[in-house]
Structure formats: structure tokens, C-alpha cells
Amino acid sequence: MRTRIVKVILMMILGMSVVRCSKRDIALWKEARQDRIERGEKCYEKSNGNVYCKDKYGNIVY
């Protein structure tokens, strides 16, 4: 009985930490996207899967 309770508690802790980390990652991606928009960069994906970005002057930036 005790081992079940311990397993449940550990699963809850693991679940909470995963949700918290993914929530923070989403916020960081949104912030990075906003920074790129403010700098005037646009990103494109080539047919082979490579991604590159151009600034507002047409220079390729990574």
C-alpha cells in the first residue's frame, strides 16, 4: 500500500515539473519570436528542411 502512495506522489511531482518546464519554454519561444519581429527578420524554410532568416535589408542572419 505504501509503495503505491509513493509511486503516485512521485508521478505527480514528475508531471508538475514537466508542465512547468514546457510552460516556461513556450514563453521563451514567444519572446524570441517577438524579438525577431522587432528586428525586422523573416525566416524561410528551404525544400531540404534548412531554415534561414533575412533581416530588413536582405542580409542572411542565423
CSV table of C-alpha atoms in Angstrom, one decimal:
chain,number,residue,atom,x,y,z
A,1,MET,CA,0.0,0.0,0.0
A,2,ARG,CA,2.8,2.4,0.9
A,3,THR,CA,4.7,1.8,-2.3
A,4,ARG,CA,1.6,2.7,-4.3
A,5,ILE,CA,1.3,6.0,-2.5
A,6,VAL,CA,4.9,6.8,-3.0
A,7,LYS,CA,4.6,6.0,-6.7
A,8,VAL,CA,1.6,8.2,-7.1
A,9,ILE,CA,3.4,11.1,-5.3
A,10,LEU,CA,6.5,10.7,-7.5
A,11,MET,CA,4.3,10.6,-10.7
A,12,MET,CA,2.6,13.8,-9.5
A,13,ILE,CA,5.9,15.6,-8.9
A,14,LEU,CA,7.2,14.4,-12.3
A,15,GLY,CA,4.1,15.6,-14.0
A,16,MET,CA,4.2,19.0,-12.4
A,17,SER,CA,7.8,19.6,-13.3
A,18,VAL,CA,7.2,18.6,-16.9
A,19,VAL,CA,4.3,21.0,-17.2
A,20,ARG,CA,6.2,23.8,-15.5
A,21,CYS,CA,9.2,23.4,-17.8
A,22,SER,CA,7.2,23.2,-21.0
A,23,LYS,CA,5.2,26.3,-20.0
A,24,ARG,CA,8.5,28.2,-19.5
A,25,ASP,CA,9.8,27.0,-22.9
A,26,ILE,CA,6.7,28.2,-24.6
A,27,ALA,CA,7.1,31.7,-23.1
A,28,LEU,CA,10.8,31.8,-24.2
A,29,TRP,CA,9.9,30.9,-27.8
A,30,LYS,CA,7.2,33.6,-27.9
A,31,GLU,CA,9.8,36.1,-26.6
A,32,ALA,CA,12.4,35.1,-29.1
A,33,ARG,CA,9.8,35.3,-31.9
A,34,GLN,CA,8.8,38.8,-30.8
A,35,ASP,CA,12.4,39.9,-30.7
A,36,ARG,CA,12.9,38.7,-34.2
A,37,ILE,CA,9.8,40.6,-35.4
A,38,GLU,CA,11.0,43.8,-33.8
A,39,ARG,CA,14.4,43.5,-35.5
A,40,GLY,CA,12.6,43.0,-38.9
A,41,GLU,CA,13.8,39.5,-39.6
A,42,LYS,CA,11.8,37.0,-41.6
A,43,CYS,CA,12.6,33.3,-41.7
A,44,TYR,CA,12.2,30.9,-44.5
A,45,GLU,CA,12.5,27.1,-44.9
A,46,LYS,CA,14.2,25.6,-47.9
A,47,SER,CA,12.8,22.4,-49.5
A,48,ASN,CA,15.6,20.3,-47.9
A,49,GLY,CA,14.5,21.4,-44.4
A,50,ASN,CA,17.2,24.1,-43.8
A,51,VAL,CA,15.9,27.3,-42.2
A,52,TYR,CA,17.5,30.7,-42.8
A,53,CYS,CA,16.5,34.3,-41.8
A,54,LYS,CA,16.9,37.6,-43.6
A,55,ASP,CA,17.0,41.0,-41.9
A,56,LYS,CA,15.1,44.0,-43.2
A,57,TYR,CA,18.0,44.8,-45.5
A,58,GLY,CA,18.0,41.4,-47.1
A,59,ASN,CA,21.2,40.1,-45.4
A,60,ILE,CA,21.1,36.5,-44.2
A,61,VAL,CA,21.3,36.1,-40.5
A,62,TYR,CA,21.2,33.0,-38.4
